[in-house]
Short mmCIF file of C-alpha atoms and ligand atoms in Angstrom, two decimals:
data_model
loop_
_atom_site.label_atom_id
_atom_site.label_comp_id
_atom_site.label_asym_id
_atom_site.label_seq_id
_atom_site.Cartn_x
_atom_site.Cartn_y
_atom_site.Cartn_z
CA UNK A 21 97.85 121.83 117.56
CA UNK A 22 96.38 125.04 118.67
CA UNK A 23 95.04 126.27 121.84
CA UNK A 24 91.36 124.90 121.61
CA UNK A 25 92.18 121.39 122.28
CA UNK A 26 93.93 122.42 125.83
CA UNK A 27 92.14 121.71 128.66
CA UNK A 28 92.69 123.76 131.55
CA UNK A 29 90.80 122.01 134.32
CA UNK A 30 92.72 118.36 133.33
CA UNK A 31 95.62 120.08 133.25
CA UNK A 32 95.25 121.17 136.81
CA UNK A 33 94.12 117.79 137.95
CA UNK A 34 97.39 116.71 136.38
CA UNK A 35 98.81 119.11 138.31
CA UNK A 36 97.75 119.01 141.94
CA UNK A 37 99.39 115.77 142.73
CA UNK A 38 103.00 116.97 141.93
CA UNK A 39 102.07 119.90 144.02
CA UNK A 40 100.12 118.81 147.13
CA UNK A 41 103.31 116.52 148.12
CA UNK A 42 106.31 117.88 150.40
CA UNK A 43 109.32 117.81 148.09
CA UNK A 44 111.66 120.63 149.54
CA UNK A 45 115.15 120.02 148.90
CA UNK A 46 116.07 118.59 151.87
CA UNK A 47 112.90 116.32 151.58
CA UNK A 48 114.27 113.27 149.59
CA UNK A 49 111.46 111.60 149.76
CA UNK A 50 108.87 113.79 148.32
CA UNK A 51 111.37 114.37 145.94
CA UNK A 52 111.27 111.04 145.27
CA UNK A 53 107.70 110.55 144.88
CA UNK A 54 107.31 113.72 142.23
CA UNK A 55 110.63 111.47 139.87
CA UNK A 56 107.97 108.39 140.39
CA UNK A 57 105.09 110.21 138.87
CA UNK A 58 107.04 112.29 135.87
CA UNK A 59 108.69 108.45 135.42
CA UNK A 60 105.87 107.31 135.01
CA UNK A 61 104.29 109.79 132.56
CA UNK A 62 107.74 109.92 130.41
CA UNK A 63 107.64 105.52 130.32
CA UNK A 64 104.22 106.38 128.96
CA UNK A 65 105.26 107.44 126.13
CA UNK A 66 107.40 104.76 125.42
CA UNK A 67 110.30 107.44 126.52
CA UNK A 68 113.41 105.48 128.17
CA UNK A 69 114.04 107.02 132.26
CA UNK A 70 116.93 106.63 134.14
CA UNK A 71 118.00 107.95 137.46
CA UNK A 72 120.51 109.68 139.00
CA UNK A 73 122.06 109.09 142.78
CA UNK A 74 123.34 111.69 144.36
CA UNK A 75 123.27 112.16 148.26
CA UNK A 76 121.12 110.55 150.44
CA UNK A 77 120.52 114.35 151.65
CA UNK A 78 118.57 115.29 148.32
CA UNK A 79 116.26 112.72 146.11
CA UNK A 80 117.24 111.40 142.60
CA UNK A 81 117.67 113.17 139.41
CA UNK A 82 116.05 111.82 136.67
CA UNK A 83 117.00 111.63 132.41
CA UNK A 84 114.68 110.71 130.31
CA UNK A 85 115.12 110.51 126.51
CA UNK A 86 113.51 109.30 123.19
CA UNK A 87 116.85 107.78 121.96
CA UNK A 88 118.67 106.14 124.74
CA UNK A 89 121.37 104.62 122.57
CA UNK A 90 122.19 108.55 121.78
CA UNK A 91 126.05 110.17 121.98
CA UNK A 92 124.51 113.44 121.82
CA UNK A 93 121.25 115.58 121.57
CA UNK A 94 119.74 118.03 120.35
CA UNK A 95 118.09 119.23 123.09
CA UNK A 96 118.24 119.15 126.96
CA UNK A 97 114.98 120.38 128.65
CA UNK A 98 115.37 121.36 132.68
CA UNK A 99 113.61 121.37 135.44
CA UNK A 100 113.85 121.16 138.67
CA UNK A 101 111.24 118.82 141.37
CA UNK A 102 112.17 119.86 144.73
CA UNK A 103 110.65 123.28 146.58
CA UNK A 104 111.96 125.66 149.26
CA UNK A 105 109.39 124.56 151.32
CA UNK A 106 110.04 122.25 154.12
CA UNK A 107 108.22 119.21 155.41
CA UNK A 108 104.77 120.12 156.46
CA UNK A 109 103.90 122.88 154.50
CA UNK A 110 101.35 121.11 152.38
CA UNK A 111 99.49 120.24 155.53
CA UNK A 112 98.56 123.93 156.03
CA UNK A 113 99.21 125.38 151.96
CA UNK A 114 97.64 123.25 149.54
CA UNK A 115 96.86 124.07 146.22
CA UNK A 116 94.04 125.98 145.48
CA UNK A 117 92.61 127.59 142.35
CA UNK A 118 90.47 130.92 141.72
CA UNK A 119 89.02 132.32 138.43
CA UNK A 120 92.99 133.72 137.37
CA UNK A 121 95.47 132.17 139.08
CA UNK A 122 96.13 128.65 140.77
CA UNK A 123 98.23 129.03 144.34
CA UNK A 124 100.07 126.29 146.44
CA UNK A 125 104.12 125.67 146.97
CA UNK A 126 106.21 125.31 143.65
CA UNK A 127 102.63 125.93 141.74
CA UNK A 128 104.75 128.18 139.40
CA UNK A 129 108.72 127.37 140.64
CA UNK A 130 108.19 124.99 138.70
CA UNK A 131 105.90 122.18 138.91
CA UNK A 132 103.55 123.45 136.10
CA UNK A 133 107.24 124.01 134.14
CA UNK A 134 107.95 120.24 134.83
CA UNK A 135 104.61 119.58 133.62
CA UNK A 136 104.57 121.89 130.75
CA UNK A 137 107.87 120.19 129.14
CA UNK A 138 106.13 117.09 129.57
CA UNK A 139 102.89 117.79 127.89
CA UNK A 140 104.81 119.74 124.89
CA UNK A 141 106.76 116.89 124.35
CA UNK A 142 104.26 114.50 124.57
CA UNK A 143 101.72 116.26 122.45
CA UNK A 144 104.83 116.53 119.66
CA UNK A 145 103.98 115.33 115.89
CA UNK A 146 105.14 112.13 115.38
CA UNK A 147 107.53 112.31 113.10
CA UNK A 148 109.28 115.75 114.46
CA UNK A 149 109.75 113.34 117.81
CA UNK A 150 111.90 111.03 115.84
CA UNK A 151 114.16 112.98 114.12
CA UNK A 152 115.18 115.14 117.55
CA UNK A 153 117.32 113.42 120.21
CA UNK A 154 115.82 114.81 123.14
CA UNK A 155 116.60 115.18 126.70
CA UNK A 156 114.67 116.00 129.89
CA UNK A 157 116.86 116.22 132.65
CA UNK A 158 114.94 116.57 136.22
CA UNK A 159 116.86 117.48 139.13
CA UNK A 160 116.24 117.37 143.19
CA UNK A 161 118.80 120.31 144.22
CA UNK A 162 118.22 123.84 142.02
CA UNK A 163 116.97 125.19 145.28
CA UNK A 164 120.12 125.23 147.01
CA UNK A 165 122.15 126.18 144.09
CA UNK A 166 122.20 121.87 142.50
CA UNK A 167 125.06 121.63 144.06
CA UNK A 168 124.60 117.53 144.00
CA UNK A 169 123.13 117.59 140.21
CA UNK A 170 125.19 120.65 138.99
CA UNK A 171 128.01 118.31 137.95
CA UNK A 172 125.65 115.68 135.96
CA UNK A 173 123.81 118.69 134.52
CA UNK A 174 126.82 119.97 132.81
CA UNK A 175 127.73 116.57 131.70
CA UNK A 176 124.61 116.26 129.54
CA UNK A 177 124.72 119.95 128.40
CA UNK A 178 127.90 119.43 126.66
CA UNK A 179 126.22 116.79 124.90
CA UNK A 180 123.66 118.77 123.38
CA UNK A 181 123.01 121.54 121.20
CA UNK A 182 120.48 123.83 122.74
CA UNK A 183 119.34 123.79 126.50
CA UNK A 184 115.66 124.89 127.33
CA UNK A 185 115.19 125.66 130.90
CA UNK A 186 111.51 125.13 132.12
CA UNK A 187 111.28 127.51 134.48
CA UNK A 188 108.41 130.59 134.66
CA UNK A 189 108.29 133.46 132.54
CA UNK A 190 108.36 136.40 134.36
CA UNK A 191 105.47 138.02 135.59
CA UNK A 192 105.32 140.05 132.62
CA UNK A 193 105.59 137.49 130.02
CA UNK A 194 109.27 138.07 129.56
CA UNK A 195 111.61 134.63 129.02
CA UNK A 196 114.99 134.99 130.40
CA UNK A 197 118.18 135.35 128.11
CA UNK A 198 120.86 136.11 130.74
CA UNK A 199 121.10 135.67 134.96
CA UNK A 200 123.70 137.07 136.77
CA UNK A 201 126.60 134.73 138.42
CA UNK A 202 126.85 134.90 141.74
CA UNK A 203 129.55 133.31 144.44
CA UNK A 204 128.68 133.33 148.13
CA UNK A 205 131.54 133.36 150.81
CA UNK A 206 131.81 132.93 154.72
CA UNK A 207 135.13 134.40 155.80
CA UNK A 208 136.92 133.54 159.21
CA UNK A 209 139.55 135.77 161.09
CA UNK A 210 141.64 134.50 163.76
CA UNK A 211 144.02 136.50 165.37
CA UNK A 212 145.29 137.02 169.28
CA UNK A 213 143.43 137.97 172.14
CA UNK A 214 144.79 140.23 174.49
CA UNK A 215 144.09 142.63 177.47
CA UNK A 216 143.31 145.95 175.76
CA UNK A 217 144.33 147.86 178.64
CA UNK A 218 147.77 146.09 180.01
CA UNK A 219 149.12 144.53 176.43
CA UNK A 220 147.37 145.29 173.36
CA UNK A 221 150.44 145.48 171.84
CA UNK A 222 150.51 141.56 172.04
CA UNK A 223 146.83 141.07 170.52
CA UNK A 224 146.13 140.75 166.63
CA UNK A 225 142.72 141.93 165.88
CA UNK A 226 140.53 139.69 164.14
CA UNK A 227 138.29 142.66 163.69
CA UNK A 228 140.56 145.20 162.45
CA UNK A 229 141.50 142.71 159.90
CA UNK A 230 137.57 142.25 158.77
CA UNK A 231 137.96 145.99 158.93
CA UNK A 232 140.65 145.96 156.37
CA UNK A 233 138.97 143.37 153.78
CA UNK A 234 135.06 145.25 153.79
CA UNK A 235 137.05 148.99 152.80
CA UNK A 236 139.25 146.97 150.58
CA UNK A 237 136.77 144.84 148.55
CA UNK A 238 133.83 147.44 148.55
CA UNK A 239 136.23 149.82 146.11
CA UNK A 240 135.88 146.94 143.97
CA UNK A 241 131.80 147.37 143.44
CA UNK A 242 131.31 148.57 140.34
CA UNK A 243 127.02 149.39 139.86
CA UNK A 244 127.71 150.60 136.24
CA UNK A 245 129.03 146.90 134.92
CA UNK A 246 126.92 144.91 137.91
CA UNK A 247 129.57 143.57 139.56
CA UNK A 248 128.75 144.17 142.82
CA UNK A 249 129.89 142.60 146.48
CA UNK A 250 128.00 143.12 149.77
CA UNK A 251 129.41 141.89 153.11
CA UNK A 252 125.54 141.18 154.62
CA UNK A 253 126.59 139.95 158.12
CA UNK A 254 129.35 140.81 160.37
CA UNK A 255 130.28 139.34 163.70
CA UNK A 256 132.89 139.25 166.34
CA UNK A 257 135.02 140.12 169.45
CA UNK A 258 133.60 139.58 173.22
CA UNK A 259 133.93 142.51 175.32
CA UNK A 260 135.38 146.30 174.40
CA UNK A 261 138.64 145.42 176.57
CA UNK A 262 139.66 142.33 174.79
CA UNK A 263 141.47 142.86 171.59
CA UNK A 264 139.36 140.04 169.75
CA UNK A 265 140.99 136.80 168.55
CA UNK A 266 137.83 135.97 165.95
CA UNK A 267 135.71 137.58 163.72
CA UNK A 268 133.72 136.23 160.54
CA UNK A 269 131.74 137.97 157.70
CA UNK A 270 129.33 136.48 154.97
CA UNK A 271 130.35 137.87 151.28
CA UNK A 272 127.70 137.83 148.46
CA UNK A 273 129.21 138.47 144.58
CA UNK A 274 127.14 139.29 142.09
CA UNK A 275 128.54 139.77 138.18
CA UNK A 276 126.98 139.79 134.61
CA UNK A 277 130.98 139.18 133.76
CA UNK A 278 132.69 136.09 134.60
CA UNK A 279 136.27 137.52 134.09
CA UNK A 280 134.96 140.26 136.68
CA UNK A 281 135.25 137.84 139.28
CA UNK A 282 137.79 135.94 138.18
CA UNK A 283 139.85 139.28 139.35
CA UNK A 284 137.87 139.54 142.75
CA UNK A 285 138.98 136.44 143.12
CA UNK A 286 142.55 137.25 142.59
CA UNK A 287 142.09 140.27 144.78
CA UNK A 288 140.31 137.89 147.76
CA UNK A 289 143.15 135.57 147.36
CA UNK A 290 145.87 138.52 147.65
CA UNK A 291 144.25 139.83 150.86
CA UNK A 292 144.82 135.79 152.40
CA UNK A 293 148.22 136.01 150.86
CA UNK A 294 149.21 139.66 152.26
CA UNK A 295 147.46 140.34 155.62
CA UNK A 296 147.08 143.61 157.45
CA UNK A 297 148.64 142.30 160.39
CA UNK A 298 151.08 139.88 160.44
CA UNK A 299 149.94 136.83 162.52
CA UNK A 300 146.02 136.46 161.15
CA UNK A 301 144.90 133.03 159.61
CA UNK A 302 142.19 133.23 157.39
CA UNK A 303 139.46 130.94 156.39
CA UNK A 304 137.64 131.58 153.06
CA UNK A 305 134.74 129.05 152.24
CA UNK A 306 132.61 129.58 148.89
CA UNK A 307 129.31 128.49 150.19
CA UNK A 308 127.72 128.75 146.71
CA UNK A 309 128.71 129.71 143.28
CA UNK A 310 127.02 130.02 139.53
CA UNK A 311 128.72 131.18 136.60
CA UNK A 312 127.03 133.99 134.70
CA UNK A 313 125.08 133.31 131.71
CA UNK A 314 124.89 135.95 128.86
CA UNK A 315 123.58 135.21 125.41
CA UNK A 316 126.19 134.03 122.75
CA UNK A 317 125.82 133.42 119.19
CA UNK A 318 123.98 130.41 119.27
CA UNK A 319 121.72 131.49 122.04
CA UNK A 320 121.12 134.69 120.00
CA UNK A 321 119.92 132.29 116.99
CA UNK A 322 117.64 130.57 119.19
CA UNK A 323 115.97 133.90 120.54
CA UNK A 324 115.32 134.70 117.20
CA UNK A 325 113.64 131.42 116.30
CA UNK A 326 111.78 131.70 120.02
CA UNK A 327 110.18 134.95 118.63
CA UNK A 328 109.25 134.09 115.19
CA UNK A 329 107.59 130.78 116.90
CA UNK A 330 105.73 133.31 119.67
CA UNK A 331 104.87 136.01 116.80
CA UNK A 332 103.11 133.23 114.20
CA UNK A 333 100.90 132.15 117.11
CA UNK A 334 100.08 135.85 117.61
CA UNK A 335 102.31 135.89 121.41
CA UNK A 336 104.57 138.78 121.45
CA UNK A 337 107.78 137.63 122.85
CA UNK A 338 110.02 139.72 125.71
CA UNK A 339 112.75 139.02 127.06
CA UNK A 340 114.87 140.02 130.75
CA UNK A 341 117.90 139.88 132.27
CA UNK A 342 117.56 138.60 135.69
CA UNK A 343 119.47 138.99 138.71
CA UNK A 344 118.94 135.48 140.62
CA UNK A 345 120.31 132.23 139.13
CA UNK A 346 118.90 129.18 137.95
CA UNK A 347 120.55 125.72 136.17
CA UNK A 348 120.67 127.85 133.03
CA UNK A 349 123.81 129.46 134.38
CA UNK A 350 125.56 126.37 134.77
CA UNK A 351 124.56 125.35 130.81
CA UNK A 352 125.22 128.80 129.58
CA UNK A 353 128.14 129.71 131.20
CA UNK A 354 129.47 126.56 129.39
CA UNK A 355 128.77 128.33 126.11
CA UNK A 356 125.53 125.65 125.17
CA UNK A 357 123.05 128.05 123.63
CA UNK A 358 120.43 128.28 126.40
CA UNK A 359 116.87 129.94 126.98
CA UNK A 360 115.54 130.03 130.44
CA UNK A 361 111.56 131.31 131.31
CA UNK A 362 109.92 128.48 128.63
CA UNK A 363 107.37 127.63 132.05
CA UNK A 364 104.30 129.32 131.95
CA UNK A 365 103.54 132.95 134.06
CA UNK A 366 104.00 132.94 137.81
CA UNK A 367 105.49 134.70 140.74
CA UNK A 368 106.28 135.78 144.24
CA UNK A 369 108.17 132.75 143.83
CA UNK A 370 109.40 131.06 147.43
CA UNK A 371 106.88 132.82 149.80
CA UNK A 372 103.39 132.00 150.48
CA UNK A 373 101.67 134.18 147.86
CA UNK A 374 102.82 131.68 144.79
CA UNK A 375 100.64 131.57 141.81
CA UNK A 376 100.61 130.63 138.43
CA UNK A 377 98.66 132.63 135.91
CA UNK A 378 96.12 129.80 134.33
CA UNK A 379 95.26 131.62 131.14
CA UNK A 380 99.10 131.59 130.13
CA UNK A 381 99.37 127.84 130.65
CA UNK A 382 98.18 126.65 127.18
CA UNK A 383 99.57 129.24 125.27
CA UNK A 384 103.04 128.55 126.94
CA UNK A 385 102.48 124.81 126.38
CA UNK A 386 101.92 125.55 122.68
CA UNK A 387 104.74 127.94 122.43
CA UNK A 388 107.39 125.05 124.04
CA UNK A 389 105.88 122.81 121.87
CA UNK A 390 106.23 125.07 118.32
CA UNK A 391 109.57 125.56 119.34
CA UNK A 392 110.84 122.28 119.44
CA UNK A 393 108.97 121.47 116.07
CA UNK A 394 110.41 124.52 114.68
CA UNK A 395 114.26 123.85 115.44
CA UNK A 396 113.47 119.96 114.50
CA UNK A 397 113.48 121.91 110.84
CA UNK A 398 116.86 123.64 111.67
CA UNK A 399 118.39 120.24 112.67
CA UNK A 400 119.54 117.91 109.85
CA UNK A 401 121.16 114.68 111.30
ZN1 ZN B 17 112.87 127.16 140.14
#
């Protein structure tokens, strides 16, 4: 199918429902009502859907397939249904369209991606649809890192041979081939207080050991490979007379190599181990973590087969390497050939300038779509 039979102005009627709806993570509900409506469209098409509990604090996942009596499959879409955008937002932001670009929360991260996946499968020949085993996997949590879906995510990924994430190209058209890992920390000191003037001698500094850890660990940044560590926030102590009993600091990782960190981590765990001063107790809590995903083999294959699909309907395809994460870290790091950016265009993604770029919708649609017909040929059961 080409372009001519895509209809923009259905499309975003099929659209605003999924978007004027308060579905931020930590809105189960909402969450719960965009799973009812993709349900919906995925039982459709005769498609079985089954969900996924997690926490009462985020809404369902949801799986649905074209061969639910599969052991494996050939490939595992993504994407994602909940927002950053908290409960009430819609009331004020709704969605809202102009001559170029439609606006409104999760417009482009990623309801039209949810929505794109479904129409390219949907509007799949017949007979390419039956020889795939195919996967959609829709998840309430990549907003704060899917910690609650991560797990089930991975589960399925191992299970399949390619994993498309549906998430928007950048704003230059580029797909993404690798995102950075990153692992979040909050680190606690507690040491001794005591009078700085009469008997410092029986303190232990909670601050000085902070101290010791931030000119430590920033030797460790390296900008040339990317692996990089940045203590953003530092607090502690209670008056300049009181050697201070407490101090904490938030650590942000970032890394394009996941045996990088794996030695920061060593390193962290040898400053716990070996203190400055003898006395401190340390707390180390990793807040959030995502492997990093760089392209392998397979994933190289697929880029190739991504281009040839966007250069015989005339799309010239770029690629990035991006520095924020998304599910496809937690696929690719697992060595499952995967290609993130298949959404259409978008941006300023999470603030209140959010758009989606409507003349790259159908032409993103078709590209999905050409892509899954065109590794159907690569696939022989
Ligand atoms: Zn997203």
């Amino acid at each position: 199918m080409s372009d001519h039979t895509f209809n923009l102005e259905q499309y975003l009627e099929e659209l605003k429902p999924l978007i004027n709806l308060d579905c931020g993570t930590y809105t189960p509900a909402g969450v719960s009502k965009v799973a009812d409506i993709m349900s919906e469209k995925y039982q459709a098409l005769g498609w079985q859907v089954s969900r996924e509990l997690f926490d009462e604090k985020v809404g369902p996942g949801l799986l649905a397939t074209n061969k639910p009596d599969a052991q494996a499959y050939d490939i595992m879409l993504i994407g994602h249904m909940d927002t950053v955008f908290p409960e009430g937002t819609v009331a004020e932001w709704s969605m809202t369209t102009d001559g170029e670009k439609a606006y409104g929360p999760g417009v482009a991260d990623m309801k039209s991606g949810l929505l794109n996946i479904f129409r390219a499968i949907s509007e799949l020949p017949k007979d390419v649809a039956d020889r795939l085993n195919i996967c959609v996997c829709m998840n309430p949590d990549e907003e704060i890192g899917s910690i609650y879906s991560g797990e089930w995510l991975k589960r399925v990924a191992q299970k399949s041979r390619y994993v498309l994430v549906g998430e928007a190209a950048r704003a230059d058209g580029s797909l993404v081939k690798a995102r950075k890992g990153l692992a979040a920390y909050k680190v606690e000191f507690k040491g001794k207080a005591a009078h700085a003037g009469n008997e410092p001698e029986k303190g232990i500094s909670a601050i000085t050991e902070l101290a010791h850890w931030i000119t430590t660990l920033n030797k460790e940044n390296n900008f040339a490979t990317g692996t990089t560590l940045n203590f953003g926030v530092v607090s502690g102590g209670t008056a300049g007379n009181v050697v201070p009993d407490y101090a904490s600091t938030e650590l942000d990782i970032r890394f394009w190599n996941n045996d990088d960190y794996a030695l920061l981590e060593e390193k962290i765990n040898q400053l716990i181990a070996n203190p400055l001063l003898s006395g401190i107790e340390v707390q180390l809590t990793r807040e959030a973590y995502k492997p990093a995903f760089t392209p392998n083999e397979g994933s190289e294959q697929l880029m190739a087969l991504i281009e040839k699909t966007g250069q015989d309907m005339g799309l010239d395809i770029t690629w990035q390497a991006v520095g924020g994460g998304s599910d496809a870290n937690l696929t690719g790091a697992l060595g499952v050939p995967t290609i993130d950016g298949l959404g259409p265009i978008g941006g300023a993604m999470h603030s209140r300038d959010e758009f989606l770029v409507l003349d790259s919708i159908g032409p993103r649609l078709t590209l999905l779509r050409n892509v899954l017909i065109n590794l159907a040929e690569t696939i022989n059961h």
